XYZ file of C-alpha atoms in Angstrom:
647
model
C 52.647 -48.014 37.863
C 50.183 -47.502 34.942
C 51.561 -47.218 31.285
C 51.704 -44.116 28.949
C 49.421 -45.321 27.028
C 46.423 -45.734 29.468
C 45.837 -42.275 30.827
C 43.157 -39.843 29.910
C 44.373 -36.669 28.508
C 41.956 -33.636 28.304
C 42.633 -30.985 25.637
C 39.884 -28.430 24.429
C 37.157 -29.923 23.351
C 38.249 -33.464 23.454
C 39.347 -36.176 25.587
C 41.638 -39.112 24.849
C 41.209 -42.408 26.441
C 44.386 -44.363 26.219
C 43.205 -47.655 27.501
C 39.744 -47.891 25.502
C 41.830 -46.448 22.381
C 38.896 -43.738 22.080
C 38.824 -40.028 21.407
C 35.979 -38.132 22.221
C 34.799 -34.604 21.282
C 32.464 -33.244 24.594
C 30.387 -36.513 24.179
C 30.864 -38.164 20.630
C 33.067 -40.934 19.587
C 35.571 -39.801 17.024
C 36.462 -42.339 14.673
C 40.323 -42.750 13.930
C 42.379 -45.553 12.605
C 44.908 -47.815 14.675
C 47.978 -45.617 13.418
C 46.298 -42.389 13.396
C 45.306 -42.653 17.161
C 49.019 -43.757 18.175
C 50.412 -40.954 16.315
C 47.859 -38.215 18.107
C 48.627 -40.634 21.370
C 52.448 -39.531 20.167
C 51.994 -36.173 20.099
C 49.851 -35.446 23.273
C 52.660 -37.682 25.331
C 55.117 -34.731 24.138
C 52.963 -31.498 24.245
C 54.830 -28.333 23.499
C 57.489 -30.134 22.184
C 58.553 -30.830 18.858
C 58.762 -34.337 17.442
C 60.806 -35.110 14.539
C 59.186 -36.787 11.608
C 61.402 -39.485 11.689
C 61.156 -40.533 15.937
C 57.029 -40.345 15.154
C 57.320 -42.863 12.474
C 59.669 -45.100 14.754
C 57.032 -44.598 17.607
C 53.918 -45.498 15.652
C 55.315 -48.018 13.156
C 58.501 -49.419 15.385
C 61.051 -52.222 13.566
C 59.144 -51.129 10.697
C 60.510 -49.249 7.371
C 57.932 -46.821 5.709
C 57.758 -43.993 3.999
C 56.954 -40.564 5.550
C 54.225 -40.529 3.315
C 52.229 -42.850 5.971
C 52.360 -40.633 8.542
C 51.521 -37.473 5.795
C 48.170 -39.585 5.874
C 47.492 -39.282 9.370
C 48.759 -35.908 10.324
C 46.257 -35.043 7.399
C 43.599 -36.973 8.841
C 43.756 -35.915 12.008
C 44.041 -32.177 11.710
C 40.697 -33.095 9.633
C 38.961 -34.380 12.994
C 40.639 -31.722 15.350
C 40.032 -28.579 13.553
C 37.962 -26.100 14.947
C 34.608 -25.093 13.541
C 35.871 -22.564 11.127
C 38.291 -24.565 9.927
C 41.063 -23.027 12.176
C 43.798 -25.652 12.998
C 45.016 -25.479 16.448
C 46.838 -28.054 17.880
C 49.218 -30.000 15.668
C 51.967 -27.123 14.462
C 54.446 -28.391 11.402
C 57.892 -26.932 12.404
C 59.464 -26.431 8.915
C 62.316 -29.165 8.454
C 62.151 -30.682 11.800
C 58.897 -32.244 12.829
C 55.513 -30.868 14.600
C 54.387 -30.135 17.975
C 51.601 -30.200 19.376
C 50.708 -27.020 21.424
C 47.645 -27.212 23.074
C 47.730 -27.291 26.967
C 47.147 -31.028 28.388
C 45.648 -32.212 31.383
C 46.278 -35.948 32.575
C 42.953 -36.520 33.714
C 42.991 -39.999 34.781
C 45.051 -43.076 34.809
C 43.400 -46.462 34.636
C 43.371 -48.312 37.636
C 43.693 -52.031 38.202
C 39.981 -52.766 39.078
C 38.184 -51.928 36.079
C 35.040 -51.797 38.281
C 36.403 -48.668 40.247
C 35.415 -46.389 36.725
C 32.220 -47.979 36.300
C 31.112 -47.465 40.206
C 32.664 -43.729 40.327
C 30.789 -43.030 37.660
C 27.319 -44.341 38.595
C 27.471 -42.412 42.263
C 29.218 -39.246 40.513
C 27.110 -37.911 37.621
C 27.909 -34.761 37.967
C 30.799 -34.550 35.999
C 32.969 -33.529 38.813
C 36.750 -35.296 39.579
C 36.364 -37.152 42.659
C 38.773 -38.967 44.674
C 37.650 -42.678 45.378
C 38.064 -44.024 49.237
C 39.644 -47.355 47.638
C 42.286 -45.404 45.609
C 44.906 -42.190 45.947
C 44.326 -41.481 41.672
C 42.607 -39.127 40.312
C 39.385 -40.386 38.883
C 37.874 -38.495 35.914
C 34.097 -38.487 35.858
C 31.989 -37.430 32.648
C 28.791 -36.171 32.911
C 26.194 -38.185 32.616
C 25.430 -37.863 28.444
C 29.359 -38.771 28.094
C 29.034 -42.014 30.278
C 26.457 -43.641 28.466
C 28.282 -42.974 25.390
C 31.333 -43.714 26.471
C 31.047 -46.876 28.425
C 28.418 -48.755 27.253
C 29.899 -52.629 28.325
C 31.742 -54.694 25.856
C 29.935 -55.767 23.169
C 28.864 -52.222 22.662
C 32.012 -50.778 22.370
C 32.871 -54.207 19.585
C 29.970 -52.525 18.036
C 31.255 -48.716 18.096
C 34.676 -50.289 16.757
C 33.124 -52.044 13.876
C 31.197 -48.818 13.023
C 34.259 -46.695 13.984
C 35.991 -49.027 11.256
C 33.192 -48.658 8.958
C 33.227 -44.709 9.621
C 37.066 -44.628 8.586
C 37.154 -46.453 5.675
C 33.949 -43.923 4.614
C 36.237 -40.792 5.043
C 38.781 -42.452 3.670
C 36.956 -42.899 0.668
C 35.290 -39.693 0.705
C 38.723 -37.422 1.046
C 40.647 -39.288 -2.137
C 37.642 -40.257 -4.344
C 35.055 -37.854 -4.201
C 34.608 -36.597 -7.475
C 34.359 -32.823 -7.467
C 35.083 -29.245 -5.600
C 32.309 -27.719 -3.791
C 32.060 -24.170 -2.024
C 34.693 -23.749 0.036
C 34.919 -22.196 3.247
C 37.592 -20.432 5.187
C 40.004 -22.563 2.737
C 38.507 -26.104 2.756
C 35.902 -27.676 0.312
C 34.291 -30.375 1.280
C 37.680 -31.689 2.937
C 39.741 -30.315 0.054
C 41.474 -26.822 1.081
C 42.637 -24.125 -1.529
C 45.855 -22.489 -2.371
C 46.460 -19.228 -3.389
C 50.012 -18.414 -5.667
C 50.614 -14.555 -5.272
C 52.437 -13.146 -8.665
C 56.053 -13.565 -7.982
C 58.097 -11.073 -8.482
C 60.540 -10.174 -11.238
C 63.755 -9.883 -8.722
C 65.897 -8.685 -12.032
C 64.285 -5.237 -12.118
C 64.212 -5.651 -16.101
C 60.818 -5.121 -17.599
C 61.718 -7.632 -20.373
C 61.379 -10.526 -17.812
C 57.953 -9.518 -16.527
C 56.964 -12.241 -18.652
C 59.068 -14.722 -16.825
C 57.494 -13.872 -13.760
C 53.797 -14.193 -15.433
C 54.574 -17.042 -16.784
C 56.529 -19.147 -13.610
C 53.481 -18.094 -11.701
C 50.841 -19.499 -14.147
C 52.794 -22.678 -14.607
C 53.140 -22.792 -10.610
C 49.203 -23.042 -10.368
C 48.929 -25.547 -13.142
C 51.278 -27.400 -11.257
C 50.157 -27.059 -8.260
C 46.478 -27.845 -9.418
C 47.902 -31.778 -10.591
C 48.841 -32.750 -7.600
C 45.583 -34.153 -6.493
C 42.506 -32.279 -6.931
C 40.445 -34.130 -5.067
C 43.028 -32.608 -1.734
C 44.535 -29.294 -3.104
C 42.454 -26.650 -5.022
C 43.725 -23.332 -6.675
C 43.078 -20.301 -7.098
C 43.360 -19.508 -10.901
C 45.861 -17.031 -12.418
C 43.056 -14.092 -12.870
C 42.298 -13.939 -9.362
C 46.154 -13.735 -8.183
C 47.172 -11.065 -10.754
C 45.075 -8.535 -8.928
C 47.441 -8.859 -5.658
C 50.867 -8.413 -8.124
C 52.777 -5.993 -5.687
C 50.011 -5.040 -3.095
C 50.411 -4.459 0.479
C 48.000 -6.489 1.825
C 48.432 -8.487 4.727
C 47.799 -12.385 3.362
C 45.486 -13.058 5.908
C 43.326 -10.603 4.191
C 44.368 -11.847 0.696
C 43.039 -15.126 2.276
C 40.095 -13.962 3.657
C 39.198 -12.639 0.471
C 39.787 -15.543 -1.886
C 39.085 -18.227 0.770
C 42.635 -19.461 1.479
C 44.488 -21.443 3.504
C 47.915 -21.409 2.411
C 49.643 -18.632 0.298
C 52.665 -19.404 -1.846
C 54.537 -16.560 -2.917
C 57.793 -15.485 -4.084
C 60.544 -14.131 -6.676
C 62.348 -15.241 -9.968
C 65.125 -13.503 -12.101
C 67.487 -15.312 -14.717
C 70.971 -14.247 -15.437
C 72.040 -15.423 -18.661
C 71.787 -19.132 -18.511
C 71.118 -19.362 -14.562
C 67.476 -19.857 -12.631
C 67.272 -18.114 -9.242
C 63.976 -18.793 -8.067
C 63.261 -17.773 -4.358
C 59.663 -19.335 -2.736
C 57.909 -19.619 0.973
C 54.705 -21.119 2.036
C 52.809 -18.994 4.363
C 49.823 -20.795 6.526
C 47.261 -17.684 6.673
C 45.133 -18.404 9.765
C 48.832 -17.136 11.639
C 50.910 -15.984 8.711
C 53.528 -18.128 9.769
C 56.296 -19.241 7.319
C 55.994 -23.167 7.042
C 58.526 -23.457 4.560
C 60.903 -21.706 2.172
C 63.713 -22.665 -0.060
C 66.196 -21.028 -2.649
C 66.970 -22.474 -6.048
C 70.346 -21.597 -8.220
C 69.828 -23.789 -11.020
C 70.674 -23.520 -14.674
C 67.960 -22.140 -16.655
C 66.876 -25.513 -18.462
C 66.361 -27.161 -14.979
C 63.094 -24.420 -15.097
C 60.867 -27.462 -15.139
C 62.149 -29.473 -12.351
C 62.178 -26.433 -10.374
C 58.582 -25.893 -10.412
C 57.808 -29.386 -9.874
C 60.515 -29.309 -6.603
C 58.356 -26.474 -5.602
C 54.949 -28.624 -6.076
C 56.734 -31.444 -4.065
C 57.352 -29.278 -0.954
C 54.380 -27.510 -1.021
C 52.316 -31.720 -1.227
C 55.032 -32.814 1.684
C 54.394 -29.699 3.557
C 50.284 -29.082 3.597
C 50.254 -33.343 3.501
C 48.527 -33.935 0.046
C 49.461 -37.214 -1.734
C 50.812 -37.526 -5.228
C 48.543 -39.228 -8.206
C 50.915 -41.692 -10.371
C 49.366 -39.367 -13.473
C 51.404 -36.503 -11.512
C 54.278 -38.782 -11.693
C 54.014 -39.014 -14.741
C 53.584 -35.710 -16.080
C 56.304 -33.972 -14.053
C 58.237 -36.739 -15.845
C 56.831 -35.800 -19.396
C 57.971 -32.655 -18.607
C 61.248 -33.023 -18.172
C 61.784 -33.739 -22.174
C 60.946 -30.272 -23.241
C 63.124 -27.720 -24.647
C 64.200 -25.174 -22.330
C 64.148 -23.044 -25.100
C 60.816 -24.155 -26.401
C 59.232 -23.472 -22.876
C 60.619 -20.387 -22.965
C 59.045 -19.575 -26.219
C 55.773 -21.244 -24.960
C 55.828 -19.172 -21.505
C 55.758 -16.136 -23.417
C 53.298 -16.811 -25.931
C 50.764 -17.656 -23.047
C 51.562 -14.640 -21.192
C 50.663 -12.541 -24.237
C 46.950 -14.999 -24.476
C 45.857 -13.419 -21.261
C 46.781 -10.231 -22.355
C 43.180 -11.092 -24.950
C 44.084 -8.065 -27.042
C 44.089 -7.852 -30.706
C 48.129 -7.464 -30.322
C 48.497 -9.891 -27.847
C 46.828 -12.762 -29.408
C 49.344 -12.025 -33.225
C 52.330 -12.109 -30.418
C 51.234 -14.900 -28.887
C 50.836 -16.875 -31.972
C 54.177 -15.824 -33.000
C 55.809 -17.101 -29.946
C 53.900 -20.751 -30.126
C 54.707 -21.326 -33.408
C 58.136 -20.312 -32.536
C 58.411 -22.964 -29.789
C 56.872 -25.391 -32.231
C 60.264 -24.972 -34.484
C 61.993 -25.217 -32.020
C 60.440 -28.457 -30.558
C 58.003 -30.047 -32.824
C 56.357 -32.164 -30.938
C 55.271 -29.925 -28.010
C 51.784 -30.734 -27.174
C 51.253 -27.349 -25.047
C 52.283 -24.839 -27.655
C 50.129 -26.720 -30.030
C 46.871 -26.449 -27.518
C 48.102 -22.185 -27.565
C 47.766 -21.837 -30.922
C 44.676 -23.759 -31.441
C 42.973 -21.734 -28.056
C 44.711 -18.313 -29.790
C 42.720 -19.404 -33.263
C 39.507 -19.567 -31.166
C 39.825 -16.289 -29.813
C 41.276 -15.028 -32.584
C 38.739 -15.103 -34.954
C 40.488 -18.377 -36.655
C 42.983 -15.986 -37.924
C 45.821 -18.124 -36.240
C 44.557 -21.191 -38.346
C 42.180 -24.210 -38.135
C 41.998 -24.824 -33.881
C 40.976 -28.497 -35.175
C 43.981 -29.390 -36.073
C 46.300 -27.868 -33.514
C 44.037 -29.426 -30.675
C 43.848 -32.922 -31.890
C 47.849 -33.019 -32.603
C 47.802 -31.959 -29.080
C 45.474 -34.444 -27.987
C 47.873 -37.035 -30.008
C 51.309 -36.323 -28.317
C 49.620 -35.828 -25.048
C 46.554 -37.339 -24.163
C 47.195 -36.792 -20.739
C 46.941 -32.855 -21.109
C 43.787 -30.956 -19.822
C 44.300 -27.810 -22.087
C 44.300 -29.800 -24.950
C 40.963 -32.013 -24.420
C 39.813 -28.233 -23.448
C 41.275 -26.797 -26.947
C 39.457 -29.761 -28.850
C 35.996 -29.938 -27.251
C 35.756 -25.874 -28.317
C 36.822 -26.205 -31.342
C 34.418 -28.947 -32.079
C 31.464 -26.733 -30.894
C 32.319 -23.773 -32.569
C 33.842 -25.095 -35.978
C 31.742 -28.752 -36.739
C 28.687 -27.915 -33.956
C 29.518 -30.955 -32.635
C 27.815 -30.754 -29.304
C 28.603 -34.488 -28.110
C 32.643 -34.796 -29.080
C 32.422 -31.072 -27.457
C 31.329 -32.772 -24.261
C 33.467 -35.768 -24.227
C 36.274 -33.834 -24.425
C 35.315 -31.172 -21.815
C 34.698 -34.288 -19.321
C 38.245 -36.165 -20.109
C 39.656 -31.829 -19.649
C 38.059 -32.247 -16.227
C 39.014 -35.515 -15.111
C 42.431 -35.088 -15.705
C 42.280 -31.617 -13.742
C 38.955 -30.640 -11.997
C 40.989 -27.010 -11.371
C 41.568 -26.170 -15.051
C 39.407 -23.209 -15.076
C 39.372 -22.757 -18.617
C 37.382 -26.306 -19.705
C 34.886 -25.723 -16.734
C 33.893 -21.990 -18.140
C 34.185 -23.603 -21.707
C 31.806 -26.378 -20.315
C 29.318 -23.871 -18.704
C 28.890 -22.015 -21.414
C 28.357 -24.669 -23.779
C 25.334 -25.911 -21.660
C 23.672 -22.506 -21.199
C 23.275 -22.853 -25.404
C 22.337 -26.558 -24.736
C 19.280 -25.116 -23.002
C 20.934 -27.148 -19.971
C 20.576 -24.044 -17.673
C 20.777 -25.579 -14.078
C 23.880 -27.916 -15.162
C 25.585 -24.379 -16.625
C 24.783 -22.703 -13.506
C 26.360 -25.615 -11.549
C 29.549 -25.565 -13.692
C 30.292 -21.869 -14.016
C 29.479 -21.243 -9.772
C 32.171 -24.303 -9.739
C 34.471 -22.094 -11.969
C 34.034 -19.142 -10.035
C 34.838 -20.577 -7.129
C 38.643 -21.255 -8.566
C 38.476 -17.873 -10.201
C 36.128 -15.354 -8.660
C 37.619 -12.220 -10.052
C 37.527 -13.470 -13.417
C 35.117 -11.290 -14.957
C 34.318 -13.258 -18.364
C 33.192 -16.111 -15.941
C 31.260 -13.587 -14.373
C 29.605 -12.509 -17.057
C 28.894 -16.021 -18.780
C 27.414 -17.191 -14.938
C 24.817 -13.700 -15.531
C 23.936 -15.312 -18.973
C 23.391 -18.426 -17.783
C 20.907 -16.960 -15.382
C 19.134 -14.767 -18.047
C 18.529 -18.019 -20.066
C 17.125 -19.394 -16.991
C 14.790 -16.496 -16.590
C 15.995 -15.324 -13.675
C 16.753 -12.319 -14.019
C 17.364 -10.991 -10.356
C 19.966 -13.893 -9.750
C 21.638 -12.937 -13.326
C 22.034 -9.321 -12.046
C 24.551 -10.345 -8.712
C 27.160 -11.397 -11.118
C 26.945 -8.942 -13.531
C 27.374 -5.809 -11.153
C 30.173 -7.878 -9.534
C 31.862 -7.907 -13.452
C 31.030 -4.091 -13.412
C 32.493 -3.288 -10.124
C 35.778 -4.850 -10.940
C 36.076 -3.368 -14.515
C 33.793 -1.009 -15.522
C 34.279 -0.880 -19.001
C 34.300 -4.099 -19.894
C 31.447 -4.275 -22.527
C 29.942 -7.750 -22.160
C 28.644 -7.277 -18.924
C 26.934 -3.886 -19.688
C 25.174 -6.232 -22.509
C 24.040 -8.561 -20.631
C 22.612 -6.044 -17.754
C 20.989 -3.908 -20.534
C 18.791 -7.298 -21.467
C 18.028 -7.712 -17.991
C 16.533 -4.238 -17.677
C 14.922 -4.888 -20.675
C 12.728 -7.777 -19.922
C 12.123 -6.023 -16.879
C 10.715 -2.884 -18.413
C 13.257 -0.369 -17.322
C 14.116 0.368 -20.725
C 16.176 3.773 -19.743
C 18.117 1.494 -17.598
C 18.394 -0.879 -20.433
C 19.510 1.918 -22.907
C 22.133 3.196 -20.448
C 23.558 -0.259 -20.582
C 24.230 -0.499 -24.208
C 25.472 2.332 -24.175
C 28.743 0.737 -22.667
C 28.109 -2.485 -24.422
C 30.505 -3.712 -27.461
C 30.457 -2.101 -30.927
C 32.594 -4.907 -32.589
C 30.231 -5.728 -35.773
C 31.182 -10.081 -35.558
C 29.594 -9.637 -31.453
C 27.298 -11.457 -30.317
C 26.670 -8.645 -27.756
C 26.730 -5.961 -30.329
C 25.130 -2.696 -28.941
C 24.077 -1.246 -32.297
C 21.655 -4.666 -32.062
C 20.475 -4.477 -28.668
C 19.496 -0.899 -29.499
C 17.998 -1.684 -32.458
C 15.624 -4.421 -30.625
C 14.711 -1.828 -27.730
C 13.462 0.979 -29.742
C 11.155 -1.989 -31.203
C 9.784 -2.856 -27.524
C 9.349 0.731 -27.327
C 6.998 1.016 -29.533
C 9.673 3.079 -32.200
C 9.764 0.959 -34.766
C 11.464 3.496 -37.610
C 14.330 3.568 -35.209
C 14.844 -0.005 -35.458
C 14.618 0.058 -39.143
C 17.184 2.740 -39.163
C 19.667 0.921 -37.409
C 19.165 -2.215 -38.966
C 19.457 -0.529 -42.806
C 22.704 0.398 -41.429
C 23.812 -2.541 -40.124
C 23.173 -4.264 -43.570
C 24.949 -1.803 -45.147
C 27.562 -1.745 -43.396
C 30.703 -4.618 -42.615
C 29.318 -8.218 -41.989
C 27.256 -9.228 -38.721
C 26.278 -12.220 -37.059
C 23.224 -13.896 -38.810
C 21.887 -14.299 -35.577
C 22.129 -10.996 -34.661
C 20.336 -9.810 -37.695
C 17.261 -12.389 -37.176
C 16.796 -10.712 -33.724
C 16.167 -7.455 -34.981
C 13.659 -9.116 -37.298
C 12.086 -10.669 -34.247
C 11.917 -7.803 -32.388
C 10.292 -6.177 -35.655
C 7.609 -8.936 -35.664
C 8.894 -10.418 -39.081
C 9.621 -13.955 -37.901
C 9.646 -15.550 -41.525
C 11.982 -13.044 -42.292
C 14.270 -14.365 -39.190
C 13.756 -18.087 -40.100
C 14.907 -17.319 -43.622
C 18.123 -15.646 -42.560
C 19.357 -18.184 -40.144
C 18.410 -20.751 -42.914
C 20.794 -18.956 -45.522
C 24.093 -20.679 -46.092
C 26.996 -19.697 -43.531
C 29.351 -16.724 -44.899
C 33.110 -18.161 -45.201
C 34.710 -17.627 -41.580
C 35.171 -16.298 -39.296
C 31.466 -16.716 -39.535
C 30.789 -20.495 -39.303
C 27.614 -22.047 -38.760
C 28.143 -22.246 -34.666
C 26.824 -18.645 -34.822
C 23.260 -20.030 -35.409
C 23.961 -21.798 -32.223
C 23.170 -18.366 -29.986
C 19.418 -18.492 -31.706
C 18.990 -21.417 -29.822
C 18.919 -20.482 -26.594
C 18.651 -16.880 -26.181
C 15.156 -15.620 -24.772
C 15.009 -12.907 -27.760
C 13.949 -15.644 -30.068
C 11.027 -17.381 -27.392
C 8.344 -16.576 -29.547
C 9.735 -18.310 -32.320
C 10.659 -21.919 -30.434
C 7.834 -24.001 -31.549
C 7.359 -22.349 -34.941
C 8.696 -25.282 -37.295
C 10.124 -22.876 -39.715
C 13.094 -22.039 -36.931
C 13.325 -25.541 -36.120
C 14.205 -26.253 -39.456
C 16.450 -23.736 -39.867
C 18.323 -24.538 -36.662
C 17.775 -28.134 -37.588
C 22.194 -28.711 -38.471
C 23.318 -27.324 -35.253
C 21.119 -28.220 -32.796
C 21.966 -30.030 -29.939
C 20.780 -33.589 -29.238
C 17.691 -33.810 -26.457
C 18.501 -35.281 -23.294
């Protein structure tokens, strides 16, 4: 009687030879380690049936005590090899709390008989890939077609060979799925063998408006933490691109479709005077079946441990491993004040808000965790990413980032915080860099350093590396709009304009009357030579005086190209006149006028006291207005402080 373990079992595309150890798909060799092919081996032997965790691990690793992580690896690596084309996975189900099952139908194709010659004759007379009974023996011989057989049994030492390159192959991917260094486009929720996560709003289950913020603010923490686990596995989908779905209808397969998910989490939170209730599930959207859900009735400083509880059982359930530097922050996180992370949670709800109000109640609220915990490196990275926003009116961002940086070197907003504020307060474009790179080693998914970084390089004159890194951002945050706009820019310093305009009208379509994009598309249409287009832009674009993307300027320069000169003098008496503007912006208009002298002169002049610093000379350097002026060596001298190194 032949053993279990050397049949042939035939299921969709591939075959499974238990006495060569092999898997096949139609007629290639599908490399798989020693453990993962006895735990597929496993799971075939019990189709349609579910298989606890714990009788797998005593079937593939038996006597032997390890941890369920090991067999987390496989079931990882070999949904990886049996997933369909689009990604779709199909034959190993997880069965929430008990096991999987695998649930494709399986034929026994073959069993190996005791003369291993019988195969090897059957197979030379039958090429035809029919099943044909041989006269020496009542078992059912499985014969490949002809492509398959030389493939699949090429002798001995060829198949020592196919092992040792199997081997080779493994140890590759292995490589490849844990060490690769960076997300790529993703489709139908996997990138590049990483697959993305999408966290819906959750829901404020107390029906009190006052703890909308709590509900903002478990969500965004959710992502971040979600986001550590390991990057290089797990990507998600930032906070702007979830807030859209807050209370919508919309079936999460389509919420998946749209964003590029595989997995939804989603869920509700309320607090009732010093109690957490925190309700969550994990939906798998190629099915929209539950995989797993849990409630929590905790007290309300336990917030922390909650959300990394949640982060645990989402890693155990989708099979991504834990870095020690995950470790290690969840345990970090575990020494802060409830009461300061409450403070902190609502202070960074208010930052998105990125209103004038928001930004003086979310400074309030940071410095009010800050009393309460001094040494709390996050609120200090809020207030110092509040100052930049905030026209430095929430202080010096130098100094809040780099006591960030100092109680927590570890922390991605912070390196994010500090590399900003050393572009935009000292010009310094290398410590800018550094810091943006340590942001994005520590978390590849922080959203926030990789639009920082991208639009640092499009004024570097590093156009195709700012293109790279603001697609990348996209990617995590596609209905982000400011991203959207900064990836148009990029492409207008590039000079290509058609690219810069897909962007752009996506910005438009999702908010319409958000200024910078109109800006940006006005310029467009302007080196084009659709000036009326190009008017109807600025039209809509921002009237703030301290903008770079000031309408009254863009105006000003158009009537110029126009051939309207005394328009352009108009506006630009008035502008003088008027409050303060950007030096830069008043050297364009002098471009546009013809007076380049005049131009070099200005952005010579000492820098006005903030919130004008001398990082506003910075958007001379790259913007396509000033291109006539590049090689003149008056501008070079007078951008001669803040430009950036050559590369």
């Amino acid at each position: 009687m032949s053993q279990p373990g050397s049949k042939i079992y035939a299921f969709g595309d591939f075959r499974l030879n238990g006495a060569e150890r092999a898997l096949y798909r139609q007629n290639q060799l599908i490399a798989l380690t020693p453990k993962a092919f006895d735990t597929l081996l496993a799971l075939i032997r019990h189709a349609g049936h579910v298989v606890s965790k714990e009788d797998l691990m005593q079937q593939v690793w038996p006597n032997t005590f390890v941890e369920e992580g090991n067999l987390n690896v496989h079931i990882f690596a070999l949904r990886k090899v049996l997933a369909e084309a689009d990604g779709n996975q199909i034959f190993i189900e997880t069965i929430p709390r008990r096991g999987y099952r695998f649930r494709a139908e399986v034929q026994e194709l073959c069993e190996k008989p005791a003369d291993p010659h019988i195969h090897r004759r059957a197979i030379h007379v039958a090429g035809d890939g029919q099943d044909r009974t041989s006269s020496d023996s009542q078992e059912r011989v499985f014969v490949p077609p002809r492509e398959f057989v030389s493939a699949a049994w090429p002798g001995r030492r060829l198949n020592a060979r196919i092992l040792a390159l199997s081997a080779l192959l493994v140890i590759a991917a292995v490589l490849a799925i844990n060490y690769w260094p960076r997300p790529v486009q993703q489709v139908n929720g996997a990138s590049n063998g990483r697959f993305l996560i999408g966290v819906l709003p959750f829901a404020n289950l107390s029906g009190d408006a006052a703890q909308d913020y709590l509900a903002d603010g478990f969500t965004e923490e959710l992502i971040t933490e979600l986001g550590r686990l390991n990057p290089r596995q797990l990507g998600v989908i930032a906070r702007t691109s979830m807030m859209p779905y807050r209370g919508t209808s919309k079936p999460v397969r389509e919420i998946a479709k749209e964003l590029g998910l595989r997995y939804v989490l989603e869920g509700g939170v309320v607090r009732v005077g010093s109690r957490l209730r925190v309700t969550v599930k994990l939906i798998q959207a190629s099915d929209q079946s539950q995989l797993w859900a849990s409630e929590y009735d905790r007290d309300f400083g336990d917030i922390i441990e909650v959300q990394s509880e949640v982060a645990r059982a989402v890693a155990r359930e989708t099979f991504v491993h834990f870095t020690p530097e995950t470790q290690r922050r969840q345990e970090l996180a575990k020494t802060v004040s409830p009461q300061a992370y409450d403070a902190y949670l609502k202070g960074r709800v208010y930052w998105w808000m990125r209103t004038e109000a928001g930004y003086q109640r979310a400074r309030a609220h940071f410095e009010e965790a800050l009393r309460i915990d001094p040494n709390f490196a996050r609120a200090y990275s809020g207030l110092a990413d509040t100052s930049l926003v905030y026209g430095l009116r929430a202080g010096d961002p130098r100094v809040y980032a780099r006591k960030a940086v100092e109680l927590d070197d570890t922390l991605a907003e912070a390196h994010a915080s500090l590399a900003m504020a050393a572009l935009t307060m000292d010009v310094d474009w290398v410590t800018a860099e550094a810091h943006f790179h340590r942001s994005l080693e520590i978390d590849p998914y922080y959203v926030t350093a990789r639009h920082w970084y991208g639009f640092m390089l499009a004024y570097w004159g590093r156009e195709a590396e700012a293109i790279e890194q603001l697609e990348r951002a996209r990617e995590t945050d596609p209905f982000n709009i400011v991203i959207l706009t900064d990836l148009g820019r990029a492409f207008f310093f590039a000079l290509q304009y058609d690219r810069a305009k897909e962007p752009l009208l996506k910005a438009v379509s999702l908010d319409p009357k958000f200024p910078w994009s109109h800006y940006w598309l006005g310029r467009i249409f302007e080196e084009q030579g659709q000036f009326q287009q190009a008017f109807s832009q600025y039209l809509l674009a921002d009237d703030r005086p301290l903008s770079v993307m000031n309408k009254d300027v863009a105006t000003a320069c158009l009537y110029a190209k126009m051939g309207q000169p005394q328009k352009t003098r108009e506006i630009l008496r008035r502008l003088e006149s008027g409050p303060t503007i950007l030096p830069s912006n008043r050297a364009l208009i002098y471009v546009a006028l013809g007076q380049k002298e005049r131009a070099c002169q200005i952005l010579s002049e000492p820098t006005p006291k903030p919130p004008i610093t001398s990082a506003h000379t910075v958007y001379a350097i790259a913007d396509p207005g000033f291109a006539s002026l590049r090689t003149d060596p008056c501008f070079q001298a007078a951008i001669a402080k803040v430009a950036p190194p050559t590369r």
